[in-house]
Short mmCIF file of C-alpha atoms and ligand atoms in Angstrom, two decimals:
data_model
loop_
_atom_site.label_atom_id
_atom_site.label_comp_id
_atom_site.label_asym_id
_atom_site.label_seq_id
_atom_site.Cartn_x
_atom_site.Cartn_y
_atom_site.Cartn_z
CA UNK A 1 208.20 32.71 63.89
CA UNK A 2 204.71 33.35 61.70
CA UNK A 3 202.22 31.29 60.62
CA UNK A 4 199.59 33.26 58.20
CA UNK A 5 200.76 36.06 55.85
CA UNK A 6 199.43 38.75 55.85
CA UNK A 7 198.11 37.64 52.02
CA UNK A 8 196.50 35.16 54.28
CA UNK A 9 195.11 37.11 57.11
CA UNK A 10 194.22 39.51 55.36
CA UNK A 11 191.90 36.41 53.62
CA UNK A 12 190.35 35.90 56.22
CA UNK A 13 188.34 38.72 57.59
CA UNK A 14 187.63 39.48 53.95
CA UNK A 15 186.20 36.27 53.24
CA UNK A 16 185.18 34.98 57.13
CA UNK A 17 187.30 31.72 56.09
CA UNK A 18 190.67 30.64 55.85
CA UNK A 19 192.18 27.04 55.19
CA UNK A 20 195.51 26.86 56.18
CA UNK A 21 196.94 22.90 54.98
CA UNK A 22 199.20 20.93 58.09
CA UNK A 23 197.73 22.48 61.05
CA UNK A 24 198.96 19.07 63.07
CA UNK A 25 202.11 16.93 62.06
CA UNK A 26 201.61 13.41 61.20
CA UNK A 27 202.20 11.56 64.65
CA UNK A 28 199.40 13.85 65.36
CA UNK A 29 196.77 13.14 63.04
CA UNK A 30 197.69 9.45 63.31
CA UNK A 31 197.36 9.97 67.23
CA UNK A 32 193.40 11.46 66.98
CA UNK A 33 191.66 8.62 64.06
CA UNK A 34 192.98 6.61 65.48
CA UNK A 35 191.31 7.81 68.92
CA UNK A 36 187.74 8.79 66.48
CA UNK A 37 188.68 5.15 65.38
CA UNK A 38 188.27 3.29 68.65
CA UNK A 39 185.52 5.64 69.63
CA UNK A 40 183.80 3.89 66.87
CA UNK A 41 184.28 0.84 67.65
CA UNK A 42 183.30 1.47 71.21
CA UNK A 43 179.43 3.07 70.01
CA UNK A 44 178.73 -0.04 68.41
CA UNK A 45 177.39 -1.74 71.39
CA UNK A 46 175.24 0.88 71.80
CA UNK A 47 172.30 1.89 70.54
CA UNK A 48 170.76 5.22 72.20
CA UNK A 49 173.46 7.90 72.68
CA UNK A 50 175.81 7.63 75.90
CA UNK A 51 178.46 8.88 77.87
CA UNK A 52 177.81 11.66 80.22
CA UNK A 53 178.82 15.60 80.18
CA UNK A 54 179.81 18.44 82.51
CA UNK A 55 176.41 19.98 82.21
CA UNK A 56 174.30 16.03 82.55
CA UNK A 57 174.58 15.61 78.72
CA UNK A 58 175.13 12.57 76.93
CA UNK A 59 179.10 12.95 75.35
CA UNK A 60 177.74 10.73 72.50
CA UNK A 61 176.01 11.29 70.15
CA UNK A 62 173.97 8.87 67.35
CA UNK A 63 172.52 9.33 63.83
CA UNK A 64 169.53 7.65 64.11
CA UNK A 65 169.19 4.51 62.81
CA UNK A 66 173.22 4.19 64.23
CA UNK A 67 173.94 -0.06 64.21
CA UNK A 68 177.13 -2.07 64.87
CA UNK A 69 177.37 -2.06 60.95
CA UNK A 70 176.53 0.87 59.84
CA UNK A 71 177.21 3.23 62.45
CA UNK A 72 176.18 6.80 62.89
CA UNK A 73 178.84 7.85 65.74
CA UNK A 74 177.51 11.83 63.95
CA UNK A 75 179.28 14.31 67.57
CA UNK A 76 181.40 13.36 70.45
CA UNK A 77 181.16 16.65 73.16
CA UNK A 78 184.43 18.33 74.73
CA UNK A 79 186.62 14.56 73.43
CA UNK A 80 189.25 16.94 75.20
CA UNK A 81 187.42 15.91 78.25
CA UNK A 82 188.05 12.35 77.41
CA UNK A 83 192.02 12.09 75.77
CA UNK A 84 194.88 13.32 77.00
CA UNK A 85 195.50 12.96 72.86
CA UNK A 86 193.00 15.96 71.78
CA UNK A 87 193.58 17.90 74.82
CA UNK A 88 197.17 18.30 73.63
CA UNK A 89 195.87 19.28 69.98
CA UNK A 90 193.66 21.95 72.08
CA UNK A 91 195.94 23.95 73.72
CA UNK A 92 199.39 22.61 71.86
CA UNK A 93 198.45 22.72 68.45
CA UNK A 94 199.54 25.25 65.81
CA UNK A 95 195.54 25.87 65.10
CA UNK A 96 195.21 27.75 68.34
CA UNK A 97 199.20 29.93 67.03
CA UNK A 98 197.44 30.85 64.38
CA UNK A 99 194.28 32.08 66.02
CA UNK A 100 196.16 33.50 68.29
CA UNK A 101 197.55 36.12 65.58
CA UNK A 102 194.43 36.75 64.51
CA UNK A 103 192.70 37.43 67.03
CA UNK A 104 195.55 37.82 70.15
CA UNK A 105 198.01 37.85 71.33
CA UNK A 106 195.68 36.46 73.93
CA UNK A 107 192.53 33.97 74.16
CA UNK A 108 190.56 31.08 75.44
CA UNK A 109 189.54 28.40 74.61
CA UNK A 110 185.16 27.89 74.52
CA UNK A 111 184.72 24.46 72.64
CA UNK A 112 185.16 21.56 71.59
CA UNK A 113 183.08 18.61 69.78
CA UNK A 114 184.03 15.89 67.26
CA UNK A 115 182.19 16.59 63.91
CA UNK A 116 181.46 12.60 62.19
CA UNK A 117 180.01 12.21 58.98
CA UNK A 118 180.48 9.08 58.49
CA UNK A 119 180.01 6.95 55.02
CA UNK A 120 175.91 6.12 55.16
CA UNK A 121 174.77 8.27 57.14
CA UNK A 122 172.56 11.00 56.26
CA UNK A 123 174.01 13.66 59.34
CA UNK A 124 173.54 17.07 58.15
CA UNK A 125 173.56 20.54 59.02
CA UNK A 126 171.61 23.39 58.26
CA UNK A 127 172.88 26.65 57.27
CA UNK A 128 173.78 28.75 60.88
CA UNK A 129 175.82 31.14 62.35
CA UNK A 130 177.52 30.20 65.25
CA UNK A 131 177.64 33.20 67.20
CA UNK A 132 173.72 33.49 67.50
CA UNK A 133 174.40 31.16 69.76
CA UNK A 134 177.45 32.21 71.43
CA UNK A 135 176.83 35.72 72.15
CA UNK A 136 179.92 37.45 74.44
CA UNK A 137 180.70 41.49 74.52
CA UNK A 138 182.80 40.81 71.44
CA UNK A 139 182.85 39.11 67.98
CA UNK A 140 186.20 37.73 68.34
CA UNK A 141 185.33 33.97 68.15
CA UNK A 142 187.07 31.59 65.48
CA UNK A 143 185.93 28.08 64.39
CA UNK A 144 188.04 25.81 63.95
CA UNK A 145 187.65 22.91 62.25
CA UNK A 146 190.45 20.31 61.54
CA UNK A 147 190.42 17.87 58.68
CA UNK A 148 191.00 14.50 60.47
CA UNK A 149 190.09 12.69 56.96
CA UNK A 150 190.98 14.23 53.30
CA UNK A 151 187.65 16.44 52.56
CA UNK A 152 186.37 16.09 49.90
CA UNK A 153 182.85 17.38 47.43
CA UNK A 154 181.21 14.25 47.55
CA UNK A 155 181.95 13.09 51.21
CA UNK A 156 180.14 16.34 52.08
CA UNK A 157 182.39 19.92 53.36
CA UNK A 158 181.97 22.24 54.86
CA UNK A 159 179.58 24.96 52.76
CA UNK A 160 180.52 28.97 53.62
CA UNK A 161 178.94 32.40 52.90
CA UNK A 162 182.31 34.04 52.34
CA UNK A 163 181.55 37.34 53.67
CA UNK A 164 178.80 36.95 55.55
CA UNK A 165 180.52 37.55 58.48
CA UNK A 166 179.75 41.00 58.66
CA UNK A 167 176.22 41.18 59.18
CA UNK A 168 174.23 41.27 59.40
CA UNK A 169 173.41 38.34 62.57
CA UNK A 170 170.17 36.72 61.15
CA UNK A 171 167.11 34.84 63.69
CA UNK A 172 167.70 31.28 64.25
CA UNK A 173 163.99 30.77 65.95
CA UNK A 174 161.11 30.34 63.94
CA UNK A 175 157.78 30.42 65.39
CA UNK A 176 158.77 30.65 69.18
CA UNK A 177 161.55 27.12 68.78
CA UNK A 178 164.61 28.54 68.23
CA UNK A 179 165.17 26.07 66.04
CA UNK A 180 169.38 27.01 65.44
CA UNK A 181 169.14 27.41 61.47
CA UNK A 182 168.40 29.74 59.53
CA UNK A 183 165.08 30.63 58.29
CA UNK A 184 164.40 28.76 53.81
CA UNK A 185 164.87 32.84 52.62
CA UNK A 186 167.95 33.48 54.03
CA UNK A 187 169.43 30.61 53.01
CA UNK A 188 167.86 31.19 49.40
CA UNK A 189 168.98 34.52 49.34
CA UNK A 190 172.78 33.14 49.91
CA UNK A 191 172.63 29.91 48.06
CA UNK A 192 174.43 30.93 44.87
CA UNK A 193 177.32 32.03 46.86
CA UNK A 194 177.69 29.17 48.98
CA UNK A 195 182.07 27.56 48.41
CA UNK A 196 182.92 24.66 49.60
CA UNK A 197 185.69 24.09 52.19
CA UNK A 198 187.32 21.16 51.03
CA UNK A 199 191.50 20.14 51.79
CA UNK A 200 193.01 17.02 52.73
CA UNK A 201 193.33 15.59 56.05
CA UNK A 202 195.81 17.91 58.43
CA UNK A 203 194.66 21.15 57.18
CA UNK A 204 192.16 23.48 58.53
CA UNK A 205 189.44 25.94 58.35
CA UNK A 206 189.07 28.92 60.58
CA UNK A 207 185.64 30.61 60.26
CA UNK A 208 184.45 33.77 61.58
CA UNK A 209 181.70 32.96 63.77
CA UNK A 210 180.08 35.05 62.74
CA UNK A 211 179.93 33.86 59.20
CA UNK A 212 176.92 31.91 57.35
CA UNK A 213 177.61 27.94 57.19
CA UNK A 214 175.94 24.82 57.18
CA UNK A 215 176.97 21.21 55.30
CA UNK A 216 175.16 18.00 53.07
CA UNK A 217 175.52 14.39 53.76
CA UNK A 218 178.01 12.23 53.15
CA UNK A 219 177.92 10.90 49.45
CA UNK A 220 180.61 8.69 49.22
CA UNK A 221 181.69 6.25 51.16
CA UNK A 222 184.87 7.83 52.35
CA UNK A 223 184.67 9.72 56.41
CA UNK A 224 184.53 12.58 57.46
CA UNK A 225 185.66 13.92 60.51
CA UNK A 226 186.16 16.75 61.67
CA UNK A 227 187.32 18.03 65.30
CA UNK A 228 185.96 21.78 66.27
CA UNK A 229 187.55 23.81 68.30
CA UNK A 230 186.25 27.74 68.99
CA UNK A 231 188.98 30.65 70.68
CA UNK A 232 188.07 33.61 71.17
CA UNK A 233 189.28 37.12 72.59
CA UNK A 234 190.40 36.49 75.76
CA UNK A 235 188.60 40.71 76.46
CA UNK A 236 186.08 38.78 75.36
CA UNK A 237 182.81 37.46 78.09
CA UNK A 238 180.17 34.91 77.42
CA UNK A 239 176.52 36.61 77.92
CA UNK A 240 174.98 33.14 77.57
CA UNK A 241 175.59 30.18 79.04
CA UNK A 242 177.90 27.98 77.48
CA UNK A 243 176.22 26.05 74.41
CA UNK A 244 179.41 23.06 75.79
CA UNK A 245 180.53 23.47 78.91
CA UNK A 246 183.66 21.40 79.95
CA UNK A 247 186.05 21.85 82.55
CA UNK A 248 188.54 23.85 79.42
CA UNK A 249 185.96 25.93 78.60
CA UNK A 250 187.59 29.78 79.41
CA UNK A 251 191.03 28.37 79.94
CA UNK A 252 193.61 30.51 78.46
CA UNK A 253 195.83 29.05 75.98
CA UNK A 254 197.87 31.90 75.09
CA UNK A 255 198.47 35.20 75.98
CA UNK A 256 197.90 36.42 80.53
CA UNK A 257 194.37 37.52 81.96
CA UNK A 258 194.23 41.51 81.50
CA UNK A 259 191.13 42.00 83.69
CA UNK A 260 189.76 43.63 81.53
CA UNK A 261 185.94 43.92 78.63
CA UNK A 262 185.99 44.57 75.28
CA UNK A 263 182.77 45.91 74.02
CA UNK A 264 180.98 45.90 70.24
CA UNK A 265 177.80 47.23 69.20
CA UNK A 266 174.83 44.23 68.28
CA UNK A 267 172.28 43.42 69.36
CA UNK A 268 169.97 39.57 68.50
CA UNK A 269 167.93 37.29 69.80
CA UNK A 270 168.99 35.38 73.31
CA UNK A 271 169.75 31.63 72.25
CA UNK A 272 168.68 28.53 74.00
CA UNK A 273 170.70 25.86 75.19
CA UNK A 274 169.59 22.27 73.71
CA UNK A 275 167.97 19.70 76.04
CA UNK A 276 169.26 17.07 73.35
CA UNK A 277 172.89 15.74 73.14
CA UNK A 278 174.15 18.29 70.26
CA UNK A 279 172.71 21.12 68.29
CA UNK A 280 171.70 18.31 65.83
CA UNK A 281 168.89 17.20 67.83
CA UNK A 282 168.02 21.74 68.08
CA UNK A 283 167.42 21.42 64.33
CA UNK A 284 165.73 17.77 63.16
CA UNK A 285 163.35 18.95 65.92
CA UNK A 286 162.48 21.69 63.49
CA UNK A 287 163.85 20.33 59.53
O1 AKG B 301 180.55 19.66 60.86
C1 AKG B 301 179.88 20.28 59.96
O2 AKG B 301 179.86 19.73 58.63
C2 AKG B 301 179.26 21.54 60.54
C3 AKG B 301 179.72 22.38 61.51
C4 AKG B 301 178.64 22.57 62.31
O3 AKG B 301 178.58 24.20 61.33
C5 AKG B 301 178.64 22.82 63.76
O4 AKG B 301 179.09 22.13 64.22
O5 AKG B 301 178.40 23.71 64.32
#
């Protein structure tokens, strides 16, 4: 069964972005949300980042100003490592079939994370491209942002600049520091072409890894939580250390290993792996 029409595929390759509704069933969505709510409850008893991932960094990332009254759990690294509900969606969700139609048939998992903007928090994402964080031999890589809440114009939707996946790759280094953000000049150049990706809970936004994107703080009383998974063509090989290594990294989620590597031609600076819990710290250091 096909999950995308040829118009949707054309749109993805033209714009570098596509929102698809009903990427999970209502029961899957409820389970993902309930698990996340449990983590928010747990975060209330912590004052600093907590938990541990494969590379020793914390799993749960708290926004500065986090408190039990106004929890600021902004990022959970590799939630699929600690939740069967998330692991099931990462491997078996409709999103994986959709990606297989775009860059498959064979796919591997790159990394997963939950990004949340709880009401009253200042969480924002500076504009960047994902590829400069994770260079690979070819760029058939899709970042999938699954909406666990309705995403509206007010609650800090993903903002993208359609077409920028076709190049260039912008520098994310400024004054000798890997800031994880493009320069103010690059942002200004593209500001007028920003499109906000809204949709109902259960939709997924598929984004080419080279697309320029970011997002603003949540100005509403409703949360905005995204489960983000990245998949790549099976014949791509990583060229720098994975920023979010997990026990699932490189797992084949569709098709079979070919034993081949495919290369495309490009040039860029080597990224720096964050030493803080996530790239939020990297972006804040230089904000
Ligand atoms: O949470 C968002 O709005 C964007 C997420 C993102 O760009 C990232 O985590 O790389």
